[in-house]
mmCIF file of C-alpha atoms and ligand atoms in Angstrom:
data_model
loop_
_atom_site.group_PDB
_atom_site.id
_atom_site.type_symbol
_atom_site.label_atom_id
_atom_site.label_comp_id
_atom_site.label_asym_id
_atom_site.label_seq_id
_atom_site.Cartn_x
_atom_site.Cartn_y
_atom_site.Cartn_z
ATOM 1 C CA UNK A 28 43.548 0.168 58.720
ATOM 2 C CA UNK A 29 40.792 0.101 55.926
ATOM 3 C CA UNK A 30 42.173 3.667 54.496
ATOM 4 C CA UNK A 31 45.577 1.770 54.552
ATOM 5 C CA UNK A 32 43.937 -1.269 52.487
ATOM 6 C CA UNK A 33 42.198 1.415 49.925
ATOM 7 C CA UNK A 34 45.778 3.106 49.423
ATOM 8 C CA UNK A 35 47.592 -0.230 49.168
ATOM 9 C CA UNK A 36 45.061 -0.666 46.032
ATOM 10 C CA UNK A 37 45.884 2.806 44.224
ATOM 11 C CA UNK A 38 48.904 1.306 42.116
ATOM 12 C CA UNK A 39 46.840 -1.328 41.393
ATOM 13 C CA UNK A 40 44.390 0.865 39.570
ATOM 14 C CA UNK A 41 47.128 2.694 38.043
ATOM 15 C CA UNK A 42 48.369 -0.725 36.890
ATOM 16 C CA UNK A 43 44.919 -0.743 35.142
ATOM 17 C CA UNK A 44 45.484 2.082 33.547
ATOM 18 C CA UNK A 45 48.677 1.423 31.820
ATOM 19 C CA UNK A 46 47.871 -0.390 28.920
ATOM 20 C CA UNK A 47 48.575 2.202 25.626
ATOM 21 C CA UNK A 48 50.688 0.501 23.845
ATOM 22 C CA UNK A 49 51.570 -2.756 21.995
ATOM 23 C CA UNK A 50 52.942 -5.377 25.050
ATOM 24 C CA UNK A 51 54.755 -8.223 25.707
ATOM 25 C CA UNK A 52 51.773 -11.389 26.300
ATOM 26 C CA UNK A 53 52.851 -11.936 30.230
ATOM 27 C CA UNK A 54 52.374 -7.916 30.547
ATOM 28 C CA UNK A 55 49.014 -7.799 28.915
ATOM 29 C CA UNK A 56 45.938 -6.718 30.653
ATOM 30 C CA UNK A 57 43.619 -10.028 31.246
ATOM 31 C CA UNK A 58 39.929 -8.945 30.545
ATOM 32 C CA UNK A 59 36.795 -10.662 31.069
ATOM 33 C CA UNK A 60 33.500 -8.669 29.440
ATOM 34 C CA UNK A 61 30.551 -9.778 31.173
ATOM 35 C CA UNK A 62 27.619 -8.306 29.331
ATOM 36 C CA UNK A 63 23.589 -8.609 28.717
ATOM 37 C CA UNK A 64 24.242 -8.048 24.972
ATOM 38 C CA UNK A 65 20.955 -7.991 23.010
ATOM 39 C CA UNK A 66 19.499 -5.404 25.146
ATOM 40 C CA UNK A 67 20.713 -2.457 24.292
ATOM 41 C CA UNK A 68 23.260 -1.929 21.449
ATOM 42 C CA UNK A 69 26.401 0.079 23.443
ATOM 43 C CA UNK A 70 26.975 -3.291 24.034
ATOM 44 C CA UNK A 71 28.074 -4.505 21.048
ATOM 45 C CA UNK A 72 30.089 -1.243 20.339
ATOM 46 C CA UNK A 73 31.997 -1.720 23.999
ATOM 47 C CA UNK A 74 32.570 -5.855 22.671
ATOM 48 C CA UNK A 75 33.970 -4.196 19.363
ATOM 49 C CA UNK A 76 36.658 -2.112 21.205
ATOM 50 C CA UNK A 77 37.630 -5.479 22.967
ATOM 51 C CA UNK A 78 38.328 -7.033 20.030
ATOM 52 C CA UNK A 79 39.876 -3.986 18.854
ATOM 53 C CA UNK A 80 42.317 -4.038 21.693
ATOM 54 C CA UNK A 81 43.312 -7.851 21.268
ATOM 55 C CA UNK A 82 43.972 -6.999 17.448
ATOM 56 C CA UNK A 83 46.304 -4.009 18.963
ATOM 57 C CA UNK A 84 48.161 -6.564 21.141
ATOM 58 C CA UNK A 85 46.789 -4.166 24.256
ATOM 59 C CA UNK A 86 44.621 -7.060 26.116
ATOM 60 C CA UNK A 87 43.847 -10.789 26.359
ATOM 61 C CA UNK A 88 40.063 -11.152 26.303
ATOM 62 C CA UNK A 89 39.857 -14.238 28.331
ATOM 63 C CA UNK A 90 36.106 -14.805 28.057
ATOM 64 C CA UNK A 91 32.889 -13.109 27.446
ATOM 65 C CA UNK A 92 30.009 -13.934 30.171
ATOM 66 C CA UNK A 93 26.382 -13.916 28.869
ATOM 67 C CA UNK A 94 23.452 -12.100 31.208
ATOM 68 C CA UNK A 95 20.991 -14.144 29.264
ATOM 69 C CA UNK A 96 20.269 -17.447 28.954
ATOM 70 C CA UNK A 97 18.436 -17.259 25.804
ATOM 71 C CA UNK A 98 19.783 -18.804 22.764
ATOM 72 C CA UNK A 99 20.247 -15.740 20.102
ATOM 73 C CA UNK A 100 22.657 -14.034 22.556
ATOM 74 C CA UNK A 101 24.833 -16.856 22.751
ATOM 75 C CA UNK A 102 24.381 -17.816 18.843
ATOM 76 C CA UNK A 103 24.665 -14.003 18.491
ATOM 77 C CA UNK A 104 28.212 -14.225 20.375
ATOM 78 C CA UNK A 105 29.016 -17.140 18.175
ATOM 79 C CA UNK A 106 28.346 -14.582 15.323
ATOM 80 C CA UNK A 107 30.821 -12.103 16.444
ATOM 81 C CA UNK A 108 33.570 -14.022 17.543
ATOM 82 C CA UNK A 109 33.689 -15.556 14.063
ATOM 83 C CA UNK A 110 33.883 -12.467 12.178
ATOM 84 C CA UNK A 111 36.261 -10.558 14.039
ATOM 85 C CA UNK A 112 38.353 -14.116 14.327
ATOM 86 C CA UNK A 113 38.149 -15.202 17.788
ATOM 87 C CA UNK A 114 36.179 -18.555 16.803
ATOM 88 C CA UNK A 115 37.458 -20.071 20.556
ATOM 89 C CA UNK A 116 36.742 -17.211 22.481
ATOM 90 C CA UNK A 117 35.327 -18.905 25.845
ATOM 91 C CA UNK A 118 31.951 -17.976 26.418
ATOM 92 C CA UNK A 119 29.361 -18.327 29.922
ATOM 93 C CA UNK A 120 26.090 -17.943 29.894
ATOM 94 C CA UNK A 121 23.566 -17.651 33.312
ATOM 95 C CA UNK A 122 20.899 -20.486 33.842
ATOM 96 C CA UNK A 123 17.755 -18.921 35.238
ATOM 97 C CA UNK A 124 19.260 -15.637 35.267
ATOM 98 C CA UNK A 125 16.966 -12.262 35.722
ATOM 99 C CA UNK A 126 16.020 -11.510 32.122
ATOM 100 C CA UNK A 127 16.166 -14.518 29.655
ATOM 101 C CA UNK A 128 14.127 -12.736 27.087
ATOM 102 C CA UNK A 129 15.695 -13.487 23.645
ATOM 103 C CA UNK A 130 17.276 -9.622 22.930
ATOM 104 C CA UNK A 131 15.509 -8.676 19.749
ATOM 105 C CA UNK A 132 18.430 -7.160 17.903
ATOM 106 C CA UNK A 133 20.754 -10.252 18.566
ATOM 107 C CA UNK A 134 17.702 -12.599 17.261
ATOM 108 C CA UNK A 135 17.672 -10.281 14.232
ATOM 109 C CA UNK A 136 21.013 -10.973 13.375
ATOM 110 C CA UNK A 137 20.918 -14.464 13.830
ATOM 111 C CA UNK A 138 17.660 -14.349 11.542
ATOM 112 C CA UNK A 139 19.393 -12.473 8.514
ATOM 113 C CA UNK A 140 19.361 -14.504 5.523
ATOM 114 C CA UNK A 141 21.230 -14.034 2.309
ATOM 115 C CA UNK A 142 19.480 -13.659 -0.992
ATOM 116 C CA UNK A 143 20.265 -17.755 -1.435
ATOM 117 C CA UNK A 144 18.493 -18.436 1.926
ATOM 118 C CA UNK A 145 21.815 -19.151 3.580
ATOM 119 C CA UNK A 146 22.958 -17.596 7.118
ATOM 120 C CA UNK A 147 23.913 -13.947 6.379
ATOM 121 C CA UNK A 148 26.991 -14.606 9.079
ATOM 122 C CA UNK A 149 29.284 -17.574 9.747
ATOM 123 C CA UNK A 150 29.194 -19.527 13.235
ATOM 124 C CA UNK A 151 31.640 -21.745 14.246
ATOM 125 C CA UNK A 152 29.737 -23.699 16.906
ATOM 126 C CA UNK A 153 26.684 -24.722 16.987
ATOM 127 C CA UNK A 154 24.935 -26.587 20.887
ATOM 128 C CA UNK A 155 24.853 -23.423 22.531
ATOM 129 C CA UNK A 156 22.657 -24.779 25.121
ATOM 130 C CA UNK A 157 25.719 -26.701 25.825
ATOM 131 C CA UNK A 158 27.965 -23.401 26.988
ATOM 132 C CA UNK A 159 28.902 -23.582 30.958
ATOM 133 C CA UNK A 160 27.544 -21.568 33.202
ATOM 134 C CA UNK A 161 29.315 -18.302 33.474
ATOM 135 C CA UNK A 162 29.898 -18.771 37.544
ATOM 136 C CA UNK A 163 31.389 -21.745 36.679
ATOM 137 C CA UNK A 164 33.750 -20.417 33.835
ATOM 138 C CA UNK A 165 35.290 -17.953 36.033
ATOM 139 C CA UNK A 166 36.332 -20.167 38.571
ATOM 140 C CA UNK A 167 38.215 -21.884 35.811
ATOM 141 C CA UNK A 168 40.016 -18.910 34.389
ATOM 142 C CA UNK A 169 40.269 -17.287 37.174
ATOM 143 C CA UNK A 170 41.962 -20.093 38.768
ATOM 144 C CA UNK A 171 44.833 -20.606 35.640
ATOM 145 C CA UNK A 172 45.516 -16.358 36.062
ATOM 146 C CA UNK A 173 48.475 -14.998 38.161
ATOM 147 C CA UNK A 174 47.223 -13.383 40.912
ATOM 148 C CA UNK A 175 45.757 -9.486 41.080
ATOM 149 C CA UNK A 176 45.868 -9.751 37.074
ATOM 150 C CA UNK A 177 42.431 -9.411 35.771
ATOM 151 C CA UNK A 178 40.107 -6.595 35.220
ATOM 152 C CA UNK A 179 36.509 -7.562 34.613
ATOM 153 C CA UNK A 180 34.208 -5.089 32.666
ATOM 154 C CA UNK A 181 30.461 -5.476 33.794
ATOM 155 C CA UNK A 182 28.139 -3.733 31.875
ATOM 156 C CA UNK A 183 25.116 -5.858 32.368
ATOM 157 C CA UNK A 184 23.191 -7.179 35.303
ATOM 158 C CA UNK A 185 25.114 -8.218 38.887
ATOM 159 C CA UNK A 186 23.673 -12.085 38.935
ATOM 160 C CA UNK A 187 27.042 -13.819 37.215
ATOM 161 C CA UNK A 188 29.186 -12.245 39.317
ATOM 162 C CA UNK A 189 26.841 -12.826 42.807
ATOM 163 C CA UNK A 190 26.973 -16.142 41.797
ATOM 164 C CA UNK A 191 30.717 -16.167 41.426
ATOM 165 C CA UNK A 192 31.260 -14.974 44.909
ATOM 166 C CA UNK A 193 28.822 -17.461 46.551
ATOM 167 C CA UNK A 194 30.491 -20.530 45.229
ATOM 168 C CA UNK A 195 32.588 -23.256 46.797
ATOM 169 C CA UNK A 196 36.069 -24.861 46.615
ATOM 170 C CA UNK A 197 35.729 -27.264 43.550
ATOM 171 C CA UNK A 198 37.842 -28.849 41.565
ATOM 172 C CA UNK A 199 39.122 -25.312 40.113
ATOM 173 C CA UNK A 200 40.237 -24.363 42.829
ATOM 174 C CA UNK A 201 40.289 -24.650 46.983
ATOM 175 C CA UNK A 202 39.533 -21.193 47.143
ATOM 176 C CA UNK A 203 35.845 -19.970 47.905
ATOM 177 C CA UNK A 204 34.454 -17.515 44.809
ATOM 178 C CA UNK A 205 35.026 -14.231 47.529
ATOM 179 C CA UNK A 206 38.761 -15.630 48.027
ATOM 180 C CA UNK A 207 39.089 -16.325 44.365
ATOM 181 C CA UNK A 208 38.272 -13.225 42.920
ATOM 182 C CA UNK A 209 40.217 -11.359 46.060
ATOM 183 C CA UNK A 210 43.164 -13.178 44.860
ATOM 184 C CA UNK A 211 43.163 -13.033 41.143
ATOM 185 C CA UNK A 212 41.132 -10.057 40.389
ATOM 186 C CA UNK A 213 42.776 -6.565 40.133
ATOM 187 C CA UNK A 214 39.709 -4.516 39.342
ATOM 188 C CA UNK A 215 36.065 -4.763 38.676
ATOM 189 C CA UNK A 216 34.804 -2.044 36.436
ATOM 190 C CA UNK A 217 30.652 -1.895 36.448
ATOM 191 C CA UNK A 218 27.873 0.183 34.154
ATOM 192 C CA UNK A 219 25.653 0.505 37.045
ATOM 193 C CA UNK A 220 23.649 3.015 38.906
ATOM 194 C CA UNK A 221 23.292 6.329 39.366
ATOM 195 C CA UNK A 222 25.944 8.397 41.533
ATOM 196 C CA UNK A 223 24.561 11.887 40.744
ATOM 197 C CA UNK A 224 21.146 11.247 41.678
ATOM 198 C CA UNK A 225 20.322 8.772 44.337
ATOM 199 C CA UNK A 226 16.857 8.075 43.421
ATOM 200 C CA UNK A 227 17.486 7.275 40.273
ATOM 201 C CA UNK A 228 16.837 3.515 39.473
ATOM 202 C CA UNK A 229 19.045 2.191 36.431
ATOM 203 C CA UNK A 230 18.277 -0.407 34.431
ATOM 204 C CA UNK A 231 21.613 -2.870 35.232
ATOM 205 C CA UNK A 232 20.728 -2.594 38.979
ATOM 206 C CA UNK A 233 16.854 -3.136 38.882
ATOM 207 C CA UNK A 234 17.097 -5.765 36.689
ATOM 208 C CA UNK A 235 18.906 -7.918 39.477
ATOM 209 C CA UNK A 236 18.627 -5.945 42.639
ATOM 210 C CA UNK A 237 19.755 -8.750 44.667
ATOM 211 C CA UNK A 238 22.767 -9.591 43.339
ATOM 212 C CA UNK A 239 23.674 -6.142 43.153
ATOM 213 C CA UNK A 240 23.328 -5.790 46.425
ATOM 214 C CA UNK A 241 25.226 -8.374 47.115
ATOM 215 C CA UNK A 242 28.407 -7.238 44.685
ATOM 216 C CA UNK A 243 28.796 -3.716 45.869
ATOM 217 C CA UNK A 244 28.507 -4.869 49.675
ATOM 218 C CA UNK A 245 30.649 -8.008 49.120
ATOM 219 C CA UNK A 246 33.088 -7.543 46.042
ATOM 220 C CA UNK A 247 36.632 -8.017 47.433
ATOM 221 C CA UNK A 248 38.561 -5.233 45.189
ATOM 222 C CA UNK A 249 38.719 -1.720 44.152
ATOM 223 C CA UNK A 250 35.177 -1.217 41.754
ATOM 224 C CA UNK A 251 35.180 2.251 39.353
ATOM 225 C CA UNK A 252 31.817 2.429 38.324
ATOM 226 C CA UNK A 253 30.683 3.956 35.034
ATOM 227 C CA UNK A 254 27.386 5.439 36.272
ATOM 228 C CA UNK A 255 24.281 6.006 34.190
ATOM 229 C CA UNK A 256 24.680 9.760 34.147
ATOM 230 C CA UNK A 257 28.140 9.774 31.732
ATOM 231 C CA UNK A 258 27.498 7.405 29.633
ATOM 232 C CA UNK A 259 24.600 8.929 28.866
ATOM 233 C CA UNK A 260 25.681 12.565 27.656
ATOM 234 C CA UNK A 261 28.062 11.080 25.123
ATOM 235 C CA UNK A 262 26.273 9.965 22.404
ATOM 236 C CA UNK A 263 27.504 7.747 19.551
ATOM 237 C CA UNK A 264 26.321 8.904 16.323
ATOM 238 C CA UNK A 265 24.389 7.386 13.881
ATOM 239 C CA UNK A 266 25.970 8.872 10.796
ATOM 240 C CA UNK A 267 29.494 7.688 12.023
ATOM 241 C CA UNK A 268 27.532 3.884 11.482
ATOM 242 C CA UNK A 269 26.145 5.423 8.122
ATOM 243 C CA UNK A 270 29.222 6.402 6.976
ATOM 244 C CA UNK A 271 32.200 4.954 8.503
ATOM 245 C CA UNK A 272 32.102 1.871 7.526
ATOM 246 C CA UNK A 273 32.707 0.844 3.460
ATOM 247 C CA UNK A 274 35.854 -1.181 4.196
ATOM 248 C CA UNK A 275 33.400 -3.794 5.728
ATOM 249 C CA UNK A 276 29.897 -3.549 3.307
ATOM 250 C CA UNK A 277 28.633 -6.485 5.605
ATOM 251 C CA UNK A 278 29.632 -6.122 9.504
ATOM 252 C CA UNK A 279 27.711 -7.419 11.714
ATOM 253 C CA UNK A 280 27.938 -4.586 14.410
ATOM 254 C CA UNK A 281 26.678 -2.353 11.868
ATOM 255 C CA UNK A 282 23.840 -4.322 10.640
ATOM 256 C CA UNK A 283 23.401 -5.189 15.006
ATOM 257 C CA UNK A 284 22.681 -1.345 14.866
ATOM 258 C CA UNK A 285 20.415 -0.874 12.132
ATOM 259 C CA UNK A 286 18.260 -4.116 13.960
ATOM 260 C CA UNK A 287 18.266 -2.220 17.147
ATOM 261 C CA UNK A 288 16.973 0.897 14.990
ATOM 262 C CA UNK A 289 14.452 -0.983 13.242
ATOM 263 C CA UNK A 290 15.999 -0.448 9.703
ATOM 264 C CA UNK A 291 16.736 3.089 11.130
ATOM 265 C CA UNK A 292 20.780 3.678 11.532
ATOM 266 C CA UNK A 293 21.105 7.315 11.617
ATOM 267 C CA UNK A 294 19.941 7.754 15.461
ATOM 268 C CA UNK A 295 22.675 8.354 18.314
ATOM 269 C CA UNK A 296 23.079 6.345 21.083
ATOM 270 C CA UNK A 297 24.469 6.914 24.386
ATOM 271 C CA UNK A 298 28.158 5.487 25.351
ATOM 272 C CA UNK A 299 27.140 3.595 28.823
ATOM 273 C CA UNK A 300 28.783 0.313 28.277
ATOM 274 C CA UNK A 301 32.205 1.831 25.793
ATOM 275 C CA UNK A 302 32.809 4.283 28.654
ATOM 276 C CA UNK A 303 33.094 0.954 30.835
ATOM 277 C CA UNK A 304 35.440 -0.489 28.561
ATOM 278 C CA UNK A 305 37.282 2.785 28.106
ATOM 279 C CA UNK A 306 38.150 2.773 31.828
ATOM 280 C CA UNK A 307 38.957 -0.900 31.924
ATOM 281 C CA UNK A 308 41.556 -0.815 29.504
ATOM 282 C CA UNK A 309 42.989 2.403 29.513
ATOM 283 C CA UNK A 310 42.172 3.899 32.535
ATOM 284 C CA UNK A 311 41.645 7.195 34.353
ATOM 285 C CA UNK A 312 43.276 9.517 31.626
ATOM 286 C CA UNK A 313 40.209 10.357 29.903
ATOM 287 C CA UNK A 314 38.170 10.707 32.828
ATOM 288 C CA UNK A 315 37.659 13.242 36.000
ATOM 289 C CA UNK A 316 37.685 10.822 39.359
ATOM 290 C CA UNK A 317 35.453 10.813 42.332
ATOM 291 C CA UNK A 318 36.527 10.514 45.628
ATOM 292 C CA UNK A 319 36.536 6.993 46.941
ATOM 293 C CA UNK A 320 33.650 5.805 48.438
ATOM 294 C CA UNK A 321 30.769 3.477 48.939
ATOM 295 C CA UNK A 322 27.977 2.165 47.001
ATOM 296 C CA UNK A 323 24.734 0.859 48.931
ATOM 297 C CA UNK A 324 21.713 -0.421 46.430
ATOM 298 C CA UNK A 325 18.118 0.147 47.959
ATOM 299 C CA UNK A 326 15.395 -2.320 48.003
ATOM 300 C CA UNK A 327 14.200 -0.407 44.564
ATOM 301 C CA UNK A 328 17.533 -0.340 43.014
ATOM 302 C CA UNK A 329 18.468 2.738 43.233
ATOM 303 C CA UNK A 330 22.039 3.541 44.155
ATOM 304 C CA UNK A 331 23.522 5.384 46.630
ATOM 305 C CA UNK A 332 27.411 6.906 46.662
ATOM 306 C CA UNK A 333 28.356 7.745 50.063
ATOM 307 C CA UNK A 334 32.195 9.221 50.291
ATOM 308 C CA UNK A 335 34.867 7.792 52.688
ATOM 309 C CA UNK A 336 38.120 7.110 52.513
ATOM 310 C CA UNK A 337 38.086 3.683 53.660
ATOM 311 C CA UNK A 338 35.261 2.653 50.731
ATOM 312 C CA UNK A 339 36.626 1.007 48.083
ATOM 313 C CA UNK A 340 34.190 2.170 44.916
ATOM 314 C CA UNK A 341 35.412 5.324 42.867
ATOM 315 C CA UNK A 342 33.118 6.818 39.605
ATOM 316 C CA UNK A 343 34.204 8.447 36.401
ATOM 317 C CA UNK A 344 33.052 11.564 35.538
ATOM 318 C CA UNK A 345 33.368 14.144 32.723
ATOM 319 C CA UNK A 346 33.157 17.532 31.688
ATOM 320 C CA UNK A 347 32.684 18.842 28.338
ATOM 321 C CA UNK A 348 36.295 18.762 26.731
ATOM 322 C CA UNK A 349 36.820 15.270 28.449
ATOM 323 C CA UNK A 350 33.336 13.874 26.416
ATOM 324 C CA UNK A 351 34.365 15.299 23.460
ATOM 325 C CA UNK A 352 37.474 13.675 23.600
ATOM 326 C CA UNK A 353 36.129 10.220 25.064
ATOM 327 C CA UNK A 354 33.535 10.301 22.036
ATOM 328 C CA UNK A 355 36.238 10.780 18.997
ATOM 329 C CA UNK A 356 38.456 7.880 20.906
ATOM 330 C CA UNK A 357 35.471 6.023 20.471
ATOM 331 C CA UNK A 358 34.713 6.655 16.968
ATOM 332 C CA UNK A 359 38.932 6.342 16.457
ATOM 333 C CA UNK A 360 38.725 2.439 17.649
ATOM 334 C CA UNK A 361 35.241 1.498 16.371
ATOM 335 C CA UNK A 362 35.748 2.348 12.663
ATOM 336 C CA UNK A 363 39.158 1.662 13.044
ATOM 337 C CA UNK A 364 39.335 -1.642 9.966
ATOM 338 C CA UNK A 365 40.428 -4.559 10.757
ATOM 339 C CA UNK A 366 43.748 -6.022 10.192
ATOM 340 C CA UNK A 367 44.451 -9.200 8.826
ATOM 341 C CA UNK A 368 45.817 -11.879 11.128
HETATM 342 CA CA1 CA B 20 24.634 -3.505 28.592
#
């Protein structure tokens, strides 16, 4: 019966996939980014190729979910959205989340002055203490979307999404979070763990081992996991942020990577959290699949992939040729300008 209910969600995952071109608004892929930008800077590179794909007409970006509750992310956020001109964007954030430490390169940005002493970036909000909490947020949208429709790309901690799952019927919706997301959610696509090496303790899974815990054992759909081990062999270069950017002299993903670098830009990074977003929107076609499986988290975080066909967790993986190609599709989006609206 279960390898029945893992084959009845194939063409959804090839429903994921199919998202190339320009498309009508009912047919395009609904995608929530839940992310602990401020960390780590792939972050704000996989957020880039979101907005990217909106500008192509490829997705609706329904809301971005903050892993911190610090103020710079969200101001940081604020930042973004402005400048690539998605002022209303909703945005979540977690209350008493796992890591609420500010995210140094996000407080840089917010920090950077002009020569006058004015904000180097626009906002468009200001309160951002005020933002809902992200649990909360996604029983809203989540509610308003036709069913099996959206595809959520996780490349931070597991504690928004735990939370989702544990809540109650409200006034969103009589649904429980479990029978929400069961119901409206096609596919969950996480940066977590470690499938070749199941000792391995990544940093997205220790940082709430709990709650991921409690995602991979209770998340209602098909999950394909970007694991720690591909992202990290494709490496974004430095010199492509050096270089590849003079249509924009002030962008505030570039300058987000020269604060992560310490004034240093010309360092490569690896892909963990664009590979994430790579698979969300477009799918399997750059990528070599694993069989299906399923994913149990220790006590110490590490993460274990044990095949069957009844499990309902696949992971990407990628040879040579296929990160070669990922990597230019990255650099193809990211320095791709931006058109006017
Ligand atoms: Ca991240």
């Amino acid at each position: 019966m279960k390898r029945l209910l893992f084959i009845a969600f194939l063409p959804l995952l090839m429903m994921a996939s199919a998202c190339s071109d320009r498309v009508a608004q009912e047919e395009r892929l609904r995608v929530i980014f839940e992310t602990d930008i401020g960390n780590d800077i792939d972050d704000a590179l996989a957020l880039d190729m979101l907005y990217k794909y909106v500008q192509q007409g490829e997705i609706d970006l329904l809301a971005v979910m903050l892993n911190k509750c610090a103020p710079a992310p969200a101001e940081y956020m604020d930042i973004m959205n402005t400048w690539y001109g998605y002022p209303e964007l909703p945005v979540g954030v977690v209350r008493n989340g796992s890591d609420d430490a500010w995210g140094q390169y996000a407080q840089d940005l917010v920090d950077l002055k002009s020569k006058d002493g004015a904000p180097m970036f626009a906002r468009s909000h200001s309160g951002y203490e005020n933002l809902p909490d992200a649990h909360i947020l996604y029983r809203q949208i989540l509610a308003q979307q036709p069913d099996n429709s959206v595809v959520i790309a996780s490349v931070g901690f597991s504690t928004n999404l735990a939370r989702l799952l544990d809540t109650p019927a409200d006034k969103y919706s009589p649904l429980t979070g479990k029978e929400l997301v069961a119901r409206k959610v096609k596919l969950l696509v996480p940066m977590a763990g470690h499938m070749a090496d199941s000792t391995y303790c990544e940093y997205n899974v220790i940082k709430d081992i709990p709650s991921a815990q409690n995602v991979f054992a209770q998340w209602p759909t098909p999950m394909v996991v970007s694991p720690f081990e591909l992202g990290k062999e494709i490496k974004y270069p430095g010199e492509s942020m050096a270089n590849d950017f003079t249509w924009a002299p002030l962008h505030p993903m570039v300058e987000s990577y020269r604060a992560w670098g310490k004034g240093n830009i010309l360092y490569d990074r690896p892909t963990w959290d664009l590979t994430a977003v790579l698979y969300a929107v477009e799918g399997d076609r750059w990528f070599t699949m694993s069989e299906p499986g399923r994913v149990e988290i220790t006590e110490k975080g590490a993460s274990i992939f044990s095949p069957c066909q009844d499990g309902n967790v696949i992971y990407m993986m990628a040879d040579e040729a296929q990160r070669d190609a990922i990597l230019a599709r990255f650099k193809e989006i990211i320095t791709r300008p931006l058109t006017t609206k």
